[in-house]
mmCIF file of C-alpha atoms in Angstrom:
data_model
loop_
_atom_site.group_PDB
_atom_site.id
_atom_site.type_symbol
_atom_site.label_atom_id
_atom_site.label_comp_id
_atom_site.label_asym_id
_atom_site.label_seq_id
_atom_site.Cartn_x
_atom_site.Cartn_y
_atom_site.Cartn_z
ATOM 1 C CA MET A 284 -62.678 -43.450 27.504
ATOM 2 C CA THR A 285 -65.312 -45.959 26.448
ATOM 3 C CA GLY A 286 -67.924 -44.919 28.964
ATOM 4 C CA VAL A 287 -68.567 -43.383 32.350
ATOM 5 C CA GLN A 288 -70.493 -45.449 34.866
ATOM 6 C CA THR A 289 -73.659 -43.869 36.220
ATOM 7 C CA CYS A 290 -72.324 -43.347 39.711
ATOM 8 C CA ALA A 291 -69.153 -41.766 38.365
ATOM 9 C CA LEU A 292 -70.745 -38.958 36.341
ATOM 10 C CA PRO A 293 -70.891 -36.425 39.194
ATOM 11 C CA ILE A 294 -67.268 -37.233 40.091
ATOM 12 C CA PHE A 295 -66.284 -36.898 36.456
ATOM 13 C CA GLU A 296 -67.892 -33.464 36.193
ATOM 14 C CA LYS A 297 -66.269 -32.424 39.456
ATOM 15 C CA HIS A 298 -62.840 -33.372 38.089
ATOM 16 C CA ILE A 299 -63.483 -31.338 34.951
ATOM 17 C CA GLY A 300 -64.513 -28.379 37.098
ATOM 18 C CA ASN A 301 -61.317 -28.682 39.123
ATOM 19 C CA ALA A 302 -59.250 -28.900 35.946
ATOM 20 C CA MET A 303 -60.900 -25.771 34.564
ATOM 21 C CA ALA A 304 -60.159 -23.944 37.811
ATOM 22 C CA ALA A 305 -56.518 -25.013 37.582
ATOM 23 C CA LEU A 306 -56.414 -23.909 33.959
ATOM 24 C CA ASN A 307 -57.588 -20.456 35.025
ATOM 25 C CA ASP A 308 -54.609 -20.238 37.377
ATOM 26 C CA LEU A 309 -52.021 -21.028 34.708
ATOM 27 C CA PRO A 310 -50.315 -17.986 33.177
ATOM 28 C CA ALA A 311 -51.270 -17.224 29.593
ATOM 29 C CA GLY A 312 -48.803 -18.627 27.110
ATOM 30 C CA PRO A 313 -48.110 -21.563 24.782
ATOM 31 C CA ALA A 314 -47.980 -24.122 27.627
ATOM 32 C CA ARG A 315 -51.482 -23.187 28.786
ATOM 33 C CA PHE A 316 -52.652 -23.233 25.185
ATOM 34 C CA GLN A 317 -51.436 -26.821 24.815
ATOM 35 C CA VAL A 318 -53.082 -27.952 28.048
ATOM 36 C CA ALA A 319 -56.373 -26.278 27.109
ATOM 37 C CA ALA A 320 -56.271 -27.828 23.632
ATOM 38 C CA ASN A 321 -55.659 -31.305 25.045
ATOM 39 C CA MET A 322 -58.540 -30.857 27.452
ATOM 40 C CA ALA A 323 -60.846 -29.742 24.648
ATOM 41 C CA GLU A 324 -59.880 -32.658 22.409
ATOM 42 C CA ASN A 325 -60.372 -35.147 25.235
ATOM 43 C CA LEU A 326 -63.815 -33.724 25.969
ATOM 44 C CA ALA A 327 -64.797 -33.872 22.305
ATOM 45 C CA ALA A 328 -63.711 -37.520 22.208
ATOM 46 C CA MET A 329 -66.097 -38.289 25.075
ATOM 47 C CA MET A 330 -69.259 -37.226 23.281
ATOM 48 C CA GLY A 331 -71.814 -39.943 22.680
ATOM 49 C CA THR A 332 -75.250 -40.490 21.226
ATOM 50 C CA SER A 333 -78.477 -39.351 22.846
ATOM 51 C CA GLU A 334 -79.004 -42.967 23.887
ATOM 52 C CA ASP A 335 -75.612 -42.948 25.628
ATOM 53 C CA GLU A 336 -76.680 -39.830 27.517
ATOM 54 C CA LYS A 337 -80.013 -41.327 28.547
ATOM 55 C CA ASP A 338 -78.272 -44.444 29.829
ATOM 56 C CA GLU A 339 -75.706 -42.191 31.536
ATOM 57 C CA LYS A 340 -72.880 -43.970 29.738
ATOM 58 C CA LYS A 341 -71.530 -40.638 28.534
ATOM 59 C CA PRO A 342 -71.681 -37.094 29.940
ATOM 60 C CA GLN A 343 -74.295 -34.727 28.558
ATOM 61 C CA ALA A 344 -73.154 -33.388 25.194
ATOM 62 C CA ASN A 345 -74.374 -29.888 26.075
ATOM 63 C CA PHE A 346 -72.112 -29.908 29.134
ATOM 64 C CA LEU A 347 -69.165 -31.131 27.091
ATOM 65 C CA GLN A 348 -69.834 -28.602 24.330
ATOM 66 C CA ARG A 349 -69.968 -25.730 26.794
ATOM 67 C CA THR A 350 -66.763 -26.839 28.498
ATOM 68 C CA ILE A 351 -64.930 -27.255 25.171
ATOM 69 C CA GLY A 352 -65.851 -23.671 24.389
ATOM 70 C CA ASN A 353 -64.510 -22.595 27.776
ATOM 71 C CA CYS A 354 -61.239 -24.445 27.139
ATOM 72 C CA LEU A 355 -60.688 -22.800 23.772
ATOM 73 C CA GLY A 356 -61.592 -19.465 25.324
ATOM 74 C CA LYS A 357 -58.449 -19.818 27.454
ATOM 75 C CA ILE A 358 -56.286 -19.849 24.326
ATOM 76 C CA ASP A 359 -55.519 -16.197 23.699
ATOM 77 C CA ASP A 360 -53.406 -16.710 20.587
ATOM 78 C CA ALA A 361 -55.573 -17.020 17.437
ATOM 79 C CA GLU A 362 -53.295 -19.506 15.650
ATOM 80 C CA TRP A 363 -53.077 -21.824 18.664
ATOM 81 C CA ARG A 364 -56.857 -21.632 19.051
ATOM 82 C CA LEU A 365 -57.314 -22.596 15.406
ATOM 83 C CA ASP A 366 -54.921 -25.526 15.854
ATOM 84 C CA ALA A 367 -56.972 -26.658 18.851
ATOM 85 C CA TRP A 368 -60.181 -26.292 16.853
ATOM 86 C CA SER A 369 -58.803 -28.532 14.101
ATOM 87 C CA ARG A 370 -58.169 -31.253 16.685
ATOM 88 C CA VAL A 371 -61.602 -30.807 18.260
ATOM 89 C CA CYS A 372 -63.246 -31.094 14.825
ATOM 90 C CA ARG A 373 -61.733 -34.501 14.133
ATOM 91 C CA ALA A 374 -62.624 -35.793 17.585
ATOM 92 C CA MET A 375 -66.240 -34.667 17.203
ATOM 93 C CA LEU A 376 -66.544 -36.130 13.714
ATOM 94 C CA ALA A 377 -65.184 -39.439 14.991
ATOM 95 C CA ASN A 378 -68.172 -39.462 17.345
ATOM 96 C CA SER A 379 -70.740 -38.495 14.677
ATOM 97 C CA GLN A 380 -71.176 -34.959 16.007
ATOM 98 C CA ALA A 381 -71.010 -33.054 12.699
ATOM 99 C CA ASP A 382 -74.039 -30.820 13.256
ATOM 100 C CA ARG A 383 -73.036 -30.010 16.804
ATOM 101 C CA MET A 384 -69.511 -29.238 15.582
ATOM 102 C CA VAL A 385 -70.806 -26.619 13.136
ATOM 103 C CA VAL A 386 -72.850 -24.991 15.894
ATOM 104 C CA LEU A 387 -69.915 -25.002 18.315
ATOM 105 C CA GLU A 388 -67.633 -23.363 15.767
ATOM 106 C CA GLY A 389 -70.021 -20.419 15.537
ATOM 107 C CA GLN A 390 -70.248 -20.141 19.307
ATOM 108 C CA ILE A 391 -66.468 -20.016 19.688
ATOM 109 C CA PHE A 392 -65.386 -17.959 16.685
ATOM 110 C CA ARG A 393 -68.314 -15.817 15.554
ATOM 111 C CA GLY A 394 -67.311 -12.181 15.720
ATOM 112 C CA MET A 395 -63.760 -12.943 16.840
ATOM 113 C CA PRO A 396 -61.733 -9.987 15.529
ATOM 114 C CA LYS A 397 -58.745 -10.106 13.236
ATOM 115 C CA SER A 398 -55.370 -10.179 14.941
ATOM 116 C CA THR A 399 -51.702 -10.091 14.058
ATOM 117 C CA ASN A 400 -49.406 -13.054 14.598
ATOM 118 C CA ARG A 401 -45.774 -12.833 15.620
ATOM 119 C CA ASN A 402 -44.789 -12.508 11.949
ATOM 120 C CA ASN A 403 -46.954 -9.356 11.705
ATOM 121 C CA GLU A 404 -49.348 -11.233 9.408
ATOM 122 C CA THR A 405 -53.103 -10.830 9.676
ATOM 123 C CA VAL A 406 -55.055 -13.764 11.118
ATOM 124 C CA GLN A 407 -58.811 -13.934 10.472
ATOM 125 C CA PRO A 408 -60.037 -16.466 13.055
ATOM 126 C CA GLU A 409 -63.710 -16.537 12.066
ATOM 127 C CA LEU A 410 -63.009 -17.249 8.389
ATOM 128 C CA GLU A 411 -60.220 -19.711 9.118
ATOM 129 C CA ALA A 412 -62.293 -21.629 11.682
ATOM 130 C CA THR A 413 -65.115 -21.991 9.152
ATOM 131 C CA ALA A 414 -62.634 -23.275 6.587
ATOM 132 C CA ILE A 415 -61.183 -25.763 9.070
ATOM 133 C CA THR A 416 -64.702 -27.031 9.803
ATOM 134 C CA GLY A 417 -65.532 -27.442 6.120
ATOM 135 C CA LEU A 418 -62.266 -29.165 5.270
ATOM 136 C CA ALA A 419 -62.662 -31.545 8.215
ATOM 137 C CA LEU A 420 -66.144 -32.445 6.953
ATOM 138 C CA LEU A 421 -64.817 -32.986 3.435
ATOM 139 C CA GLU A 422 -61.939 -35.127 4.686
ATOM 140 C CA GLU A 423 -64.230 -37.281 6.823
ATOM 141 C CA GLY A 424 -66.853 -37.491 4.084
ATOM 142 C CA ASN A 425 -64.345 -38.733 1.534
ATOM 143 C CA ARG A 426 -62.673 -41.074 4.002
ATOM 144 C CA LYS A 427 -65.956 -42.735 4.947
ATOM 145 C CA ASN A 428 -67.761 -42.205 1.630
ATOM 146 C CA ARG A 429 -70.415 -40.119 3.392
ATOM 147 C CA GLU A 430 -72.341 -37.866 1.023
ATOM 148 C CA ASP A 431 -74.126 -36.193 3.938
ATOM 149 C CA LEU A 432 -70.822 -34.930 5.313
ATOM 150 C CA LYS A 433 -69.671 -33.729 1.893
ATOM 151 C CA ASP A 434 -72.981 -31.918 1.436
ATOM 152 C CA LEU A 435 -72.505 -30.247 4.804
ATOM 153 C CA ALA A 436 -68.984 -29.247 3.737
ATOM 154 C CA THR A 437 -70.500 -27.548 0.697
ATOM 155 C CA LYS A 438 -72.947 -25.644 2.905
ATOM 156 C CA VAL A 439 -70.091 -24.520 5.148
ATOM 157 C CA ALA A 440 -68.156 -23.352 2.079
ATOM 158 C CA GLU A 441 -71.193 -21.412 0.870
ATOM 159 C CA SER A 442 -71.523 -19.756 4.271
ATOM 160 C CA LEU A 443 -68.176 -18.043 3.694
ATOM 161 C CA LYS A 444 -69.876 -15.740 1.193
ATOM 162 C CA GLY A 445 -71.684 -14.024 4.028
ATOM 163 C CA LYS A 446 -68.516 -13.507 6.046
ATOM 164 C CA GLY A 447 -66.404 -11.419 3.720
ATOM 165 C CA ASP A 448 -65.166 -10.624 0.247
ATOM 166 C CA PRO A 449 -63.540 -13.718 -1.318
ATOM 167 C CA ALA A 450 -60.747 -11.496 -2.643
ATOM 168 C CA GLY A 451 -59.685 -10.929 0.974
ATOM 169 C CA PHE A 452 -60.009 -14.503 2.257
ATOM 170 C CA PRO A 453 -57.107 -16.180 4.086
ATOM 171 C CA SER A 454 -55.623 -19.202 2.350
ATOM 172 C CA LEU A 455 -57.729 -21.830 4.142
ATOM 173 C CA ALA A 456 -60.935 -20.027 3.195
ATOM 174 C CA VAL A 457 -59.709 -19.571 -0.383
ATOM 175 C CA GLY A 458 -59.083 -23.319 -0.489
ATOM 176 C CA LEU A 459 -62.488 -24.352 0.846
ATOM 177 C CA TYR A 460 -64.368 -21.784 -1.233
ATOM 178 C CA GLY A 461 -62.362 -22.618 -4.351
ATOM 179 C CA TRP A 462 -62.788 -26.355 -3.856
ATOM 180 C CA ARG A 463 -66.378 -25.992 -5.106
ATOM 181 C CA GLY A 464 -64.898 -25.119 -8.501
ATOM 182 C CA LYS A 465 -67.098 -22.139 -9.331
ATOM 183 C CA GLU A 466 -67.503 -18.434 -8.765
ATOM 184 C CA LEU A 467 -63.783 -17.873 -8.297
ATOM 185 C CA PRO A 468 -62.642 -14.257 -8.463
ATOM 186 C CA PRO A 469 -60.841 -13.869 -11.834
ATOM 187 C CA ALA A 470 -57.644 -12.674 -10.152
ATOM 188 C CA TRP A 471 -57.216 -16.032 -8.408
ATOM 189 C CA ASN A 472 -56.161 -17.738 -11.608
ATOM 190 C CA ASN A 473 -53.208 -15.377 -11.821
ATOM 191 C CA ALA A 474 -52.381 -15.096 -8.147
ATOM 192 C CA LYS A 475 -48.870 -13.950 -7.407
ATOM 193 C CA CYS A 476 -48.913 -13.537 -3.654
ATOM 194 C CA ASP A 477 -50.100 -14.881 -0.326
ATOM 195 C CA PRO A 478 -52.740 -16.044 0.481
ATOM 196 C CA GLU A 479 -54.200 -16.813 -2.926
ATOM 197 C CA ILE A 480 -51.411 -19.131 -4.064
ATOM 198 C CA SER A 481 -51.694 -21.480 -1.084
ATOM 199 C CA GLY A 482 -55.475 -21.302 -1.300
ATOM 200 C CA ILE A 483 -55.512 -22.256 -4.959
ATOM 201 C CA VAL A 484 -53.134 -25.150 -4.295
ATOM 202 C CA LEU A 485 -55.429 -26.348 -1.498
ATOM 203 C CA ALA A 486 -58.523 -26.008 -3.694
ATOM 204 C CA ARG A 487 -57.033 -27.909 -6.628
ATOM 205 C CA ALA A 488 -55.655 -30.684 -4.433
ATOM 206 C CA ALA A 489 -58.984 -31.033 -2.601
ATOM 207 C CA GLN A 490 -60.675 -31.386 -5.992
ATOM 208 C CA GLY A 491 -58.317 -34.275 -6.707
ATOM 209 C CA ASN A 492 -56.325 -32.277 -9.265
ATOM 210 C CA THR A 493 -52.887 -32.772 -7.734
ATOM 211 C CA ASP A 494 -51.114 -32.089 -11.013
ATOM 212 C CA ALA A 495 -52.555 -28.562 -11.206
ATOM 213 C CA ALA A 496 -51.526 -27.928 -7.593
ATOM 214 C CA LEU A 497 -47.987 -29.167 -8.287
ATOM 215 C CA ARG A 498 -47.669 -26.855 -11.298
ATOM 216 C CA VAL A 499 -48.391 -23.875 -9.045
ATOM 217 C CA ILE A 500 -45.762 -25.013 -6.548
ATOM 218 C CA ALA A 501 -43.201 -25.606 -9.292
ATOM 219 C CA SER A 502 -43.515 -21.968 -10.320
ATOM 220 C CA LEU A 503 -42.470 -20.697 -6.875
ATOM 221 C CA PRO A 504 -38.869 -19.796 -5.984
ATOM 222 C CA ALA A 505 -37.693 -21.711 -2.914
ATOM 223 C CA GLU A 506 -36.913 -18.532 -0.987
ATOM 224 C CA VAL A 507 -40.449 -17.067 -0.985
ATOM 225 C CA PRO A 508 -42.703 -17.890 2.001
ATOM 226 C CA GLU A 509 -45.320 -19.474 -0.234
ATOM 227 C CA SER A 510 -42.851 -22.159 -1.193
ATOM 228 C CA VAL A 511 -43.396 -23.662 2.262
ATOM 229 C CA ARG A 512 -47.022 -22.717 2.792
ATOM 230 C CA ALA A 513 -48.178 -23.990 -0.570
ATOM 231 C CA ARG A 514 -46.671 -27.383 0.200
ATOM 232 C CA VAL A 515 -48.580 -27.470 3.495
ATOM 233 C CA SER A 516 -51.752 -26.646 1.554
ATOM 234 C CA LEU A 517 -51.007 -29.380 -0.972
ATOM 235 C CA ALA A 518 -50.784 -32.006 1.785
ATOM 236 C CA GLU A 519 -53.980 -30.707 3.415
ATOM 237 C CA GLY A 520 -55.818 -30.777 0.104
ATOM 238 C CA MET A 521 -54.675 -34.277 -0.759
ATOM 239 C CA LEU A 522 -55.969 -35.537 2.570
ATOM 240 C CA ALA A 523 -59.279 -33.691 2.165
ATOM 241 C CA SER A 524 -59.750 -35.182 -1.318
ATOM 242 C CA GLY A 525 -59.748 -38.704 0.066
ATOM 243 C CA LYS A 526 -56.585 -39.561 -1.875
ATOM 244 C CA PRO A 527 -53.844 -39.289 0.744
ATOM 245 C CA ASP A 528 -50.880 -40.857 -1.048
ATOM 246 C CA VAL A 529 -48.788 -41.420 2.071
ATOM 247 C CA GLU A 530 -45.455 -41.473 0.267
ATOM 248 C CA SER A 531 -46.279 -38.270 -1.615
ATOM 249 C CA ILE A 532 -47.286 -36.516 1.583
ATOM 250 C CA ARG A 533 -44.083 -37.700 3.241
ATOM 251 C CA LYS A 534 -42.017 -36.235 0.398
ATOM 252 C CA ILE A 535 -43.956 -32.961 0.480
ATOM 253 C CA ALA A 536 -43.428 -32.673 4.229
ATOM 254 C CA ASP A 537 -39.735 -33.452 3.901
ATOM 255 C CA GLU A 538 -39.320 -30.753 1.237
ATOM 256 C CA ALA A 539 -41.201 -28.185 3.319
ATOM 257 C CA ALA A 540 -39.120 -28.963 6.408
ATOM 258 C CA LYS A 541 -35.850 -28.488 4.504
ATOM 259 C CA ILE A 542 -36.964 -25.145 3.038
ATOM 260 C CA ALA A 543 -38.318 -23.918 6.387
ATOM 261 C CA ARG A 544 -35.322 -24.961 8.494
ATOM 262 C CA GLY A 545 -33.945 -22.050 10.471
ATOM 263 C CA ARG A 546 -36.748 -19.680 9.403
ATOM 264 C CA PRO A 547 -38.894 -19.095 12.514
ATOM 265 C CA MET A 548 -41.831 -17.620 10.615
ATOM 266 C CA PHE A 549 -42.946 -21.111 9.574
ATOM 267 C CA ALA A 550 -43.429 -22.703 13.007
ATOM 268 C CA MET A 551 -47.232 -22.919 12.861
ATOM 269 C CA SER A 552 -47.189 -23.972 9.204
ATOM 270 C CA ILE A 553 -44.927 -26.895 10.090
ATOM 271 C CA LEU A 554 -47.240 -27.837 12.968
ATOM 272 C CA ARG A 555 -50.173 -27.886 10.525
ATOM 273 C CA LEU A 556 -48.125 -30.146 8.289
ATOM 274 C CA ALA A 557 -47.416 -32.477 11.208
ATOM 275 C CA ARG A 558 -51.149 -32.730 11.952
ATOM 276 C CA VAL A 559 -51.807 -33.720 8.340
ATOM 277 C CA ALA A 560 -48.940 -36.212 8.314
ATOM 278 C CA GLU A 561 -50.249 -37.846 11.482
ATOM 279 C CA ARG A 562 -53.775 -38.229 10.099
ATOM 280 C CA ALA A 563 -52.422 -39.518 6.782
ATOM 281 C CA GLY A 564 -50.378 -42.198 8.534
ATOM 282 C CA VAL A 565 -46.925 -40.958 7.534
ATOM 283 C CA PRO A 566 -44.102 -42.923 9.252
ATOM 284 C CA ALA A 567 -43.052 -41.552 12.624
ATOM 285 C CA GLU A 568 -39.456 -40.813 11.662
ATOM 286 C CA LEU A 569 -40.591 -37.836 9.568
ATOM 287 C CA PHE A 570 -41.700 -35.946 12.675
ATOM 288 C CA LYS A 571 -38.133 -35.632 13.934
ATOM 289 C CA SER A 572 -37.120 -33.619 10.882
ATOM 290 C CA LEU A 573 -40.302 -31.546 11.085
ATOM 291 C CA ALA A 574 -39.561 -30.689 14.716
ATOM 292 C CA ALA A 575 -35.918 -29.930 13.940
ATOM 293 C CA SER A 576 -36.976 -27.390 11.304
ATOM 294 C CA VAL A 577 -38.550 -25.259 14.072
ATOM 295 C CA SER A 578 -35.328 -23.923 15.541
ATOM 296 C CA GLY A 579 -36.370 -20.939 17.659
ATOM 297 C CA ASN A 580 -35.519 -20.808 21.351
ATOM 298 C CA ASP A 581 -38.548 -19.033 22.817
ATOM 299 C CA PRO A 582 -41.472 -20.804 24.595
ATOM 300 C CA TYR A 583 -43.643 -20.495 21.499
ATOM 301 C CA ASP A 584 -41.238 -22.506 19.356
ATOM 302 C CA ALA A 585 -40.617 -24.958 22.189
ATOM 303 C CA GLU A 586 -44.312 -25.816 22.397
ATOM 304 C CA VAL A 587 -44.611 -26.122 18.602
ATOM 305 C CA ARG A 588 -41.687 -28.561 18.573
ATOM 306 C CA GLY A 589 -43.171 -30.463 21.478
ATOM 307 C CA ALA A 590 -46.554 -30.744 19.762
ATOM 308 C CA ILE A 591 -44.878 -32.069 16.608
ATOM 309 C CA LEU A 592 -42.870 -34.629 18.576
ATOM 310 C CA LEU A 593 -45.994 -35.776 20.432
ATOM 311 C CA ALA A 594 -47.645 -36.363 17.065
ATOM 312 C CA GLY A 595 -44.641 -38.444 16.074
ATOM 313 C CA GLN A 596 -44.816 -40.405 19.325
ATOM 314 C CA ALA A 597 -48.492 -41.144 18.659
ATOM 315 C CA ARG A 598 -47.628 -42.374 15.167
ATOM 316 C CA SER A 599 -44.907 -44.677 16.488
ATOM 317 C CA ILE A 600 -47.440 -46.225 18.861
ATOM 318 C CA GLU A 601 -49.915 -46.725 16.023
ATOM 319 C CA GLU A 602 -47.164 -48.331 13.952
ATOM 320 C CA LYS A 603 -46.258 -50.561 16.909
ATOM 321 C CA GLN A 604 -42.667 -49.550 16.272
ATOM 322 C CA PRO A 605 -40.547 -48.210 19.154
ATOM 323 C CA TRP A 606 -39.472 -44.635 18.498
ATOM 324 C CA ASP A 607 -35.825 -43.996 19.247
ATOM 325 C CA ALA A 608 -36.320 -40.803 21.229
ATOM 326 C CA GLY A 609 -32.649 -40.965 22.197
ATOM 327 C CA THR A 610 -31.802 -39.395 18.844
ATOM 328 C CA ILE A 611 -33.828 -36.307 19.802
ATOM 329 C CA ASP A 612 -32.150 -33.554 21.775
ATOM 330 C CA ILE A 613 -33.937 -33.424 25.140
ATOM 331 C CA LYS A 614 -34.096 -29.654 24.767
ATOM 332 C CA GLN A 615 -36.548 -30.082 21.904
ATOM 333 C CA TRP A 616 -39.194 -31.282 24.344
ATOM 334 C CA SER A 617 -40.966 -28.549 26.283
ATOM 335 C CA ALA A 618 -41.830 -29.225 29.917
ATOM 336 C CA TRP A 619 -45.448 -29.965 28.988
ATOM 337 C CA SER A 620 -44.753 -32.150 25.964
ATOM 338 C CA GLY A 621 -42.047 -34.098 27.780
ATOM 339 C CA LYS A 622 -44.475 -34.996 30.540
ATOM 340 C CA ALA A 623 -47.277 -35.739 28.088
ATOM 341 C CA ARG A 624 -44.932 -38.061 26.183
ATOM 342 C CA LEU A 625 -44.277 -40.156 29.293
ATOM 343 C CA LEU A 626 -48.001 -40.406 29.992
ATOM 344 C CA LEU A 627 -48.690 -41.388 26.391
ATOM 345 C CA LEU A 628 -46.060 -44.114 26.562
ATOM 346 C CA GLY A 629 -47.421 -45.325 29.895
ATOM 347 C CA ARG A 630 -50.906 -45.732 28.485
ATOM 348 C CA ALA A 631 -49.615 -47.448 25.333
ATOM 349 C CA GLN A 632 -47.731 -49.953 27.495
ATOM 350 C CA GLY A 633 -50.796 -50.740 29.571
ATOM 351 C CA GLY A 634 -49.792 -48.621 32.538
ATOM 352 C CA PRO A 635 -52.301 -47.405 35.129
ATOM 353 C CA VAL A 636 -54.761 -44.774 33.935
ATOM 354 C CA GLY A 637 -56.792 -44.277 37.093
ATOM 355 C CA ASP A 638 -60.210 -45.592 37.972
ATOM 356 C CA GLY A 639 -60.914 -47.087 34.557
ATOM 357 C CA GLN A 640 -63.692 -44.606 33.872
ATOM 358 C CA GLY A 641 -61.622 -41.784 32.408
ATOM 359 C CA THR A 642 -62.100 -39.421 35.320
ATOM 360 C CA GLU A 643 -58.424 -39.278 36.210
ATOM 361 C CA LEU A 644 -57.822 -37.440 32.954
ATOM 362 C CA PHE A 645 -59.038 -34.369 34.795
ATOM 363 C CA ALA A 646 -58.165 -35.224 38.385
ATOM 364 C CA ARG A 647 -55.514 -32.530 38.441
ATOM 365 C CA MET A 648 -53.952 -30.399 35.756
ATOM 366 C CA GLY A 649 -50.431 -31.797 35.995
ATOM 367 C CA ARG A 650 -51.662 -35.275 35.096
ATOM 368 C CA LEU A 651 -53.691 -34.464 32.007
ATOM 369 C CA MET A 652 -53.042 -37.155 29.440
ATOM 370 C CA PRO A 653 -52.745 -36.810 25.665
ATOM 371 C CA PRO A 654 -55.983 -37.285 23.710
ATOM 372 C CA VAL A 655 -58.065 -40.389 24.221
ATOM 373 C CA ALA A 656 -59.659 -40.121 20.766
ATOM 374 C CA ALA A 657 -58.919 -42.965 18.378
ATOM 375 C CA ARG A 658 -56.691 -41.676 15.598
#
């Protein structure tokens, strides 16, 4: 969406209201989480400057911010909500909404309690959301050579000190906190277990010290969970450092997919890796092997696979190379991702998208399109 004409703003807001009402009627589960995340990312991509708001070219940012929060509030699973937040962060940064993004993170995640994922592992949403925010700022700051964004990333990293004991941080928070290169708990240098290992790998890679990160990974047996997770952290750190060697990230992702294949505990880790690969510009073919490594049969795994394949479809469009979806088992696409894929292809081929003002994105839930944000 490039703008909303003045007369269309009330209609636009009405469509969003109808979409939110439809979202409320959907049963909780991974499909609703995906729909809510796509809505939130689309809304974040529609934010504009104060001048845009005054000229009524874009909806009011306060309205969009509030509705994004409502969308993410419909995602009951902490890991899916964090995945959605990562997507929202990039969309907001693309529209120069860094300060508003930091505020919104607090509104959504402040005080959110710890939970347990389906692997019986502890998830700390507040700490992980802060880390996602800081890493997104660092990535964007390095990509655009923006010192103001890197300074804000440092402030976000410092804010972690008030949210818990660094010795108990999850890996993303370890990575962001450790990226500053100081005040590391002594035990981190001799970490033997999750989450410190992945966090240290992320920190070193984000500092630009890929060799140190690789030495940590080389010390890990292939059968331990950190063998996969540390590789995900390495790719994330390389991207955050501003040195995303595309071929290296492709190789890292390929290794992680092979080690994770058939082990359902890594579904969300592989999805994180797919998000990094997409932003780094890794060739689309990789996403097929990433999706194939998530082999579970339940709705959770189906939506993870579908999200990975949608990322691959988006990459193929960016590459202007047709993606041979015929080589993908149709069962790998969930009902939501299969429909979203057709809509994504339709838009890429210049198909109809409604009234030309973006409002049809929210005309009814079943027709929600994949994100409009430029990738």
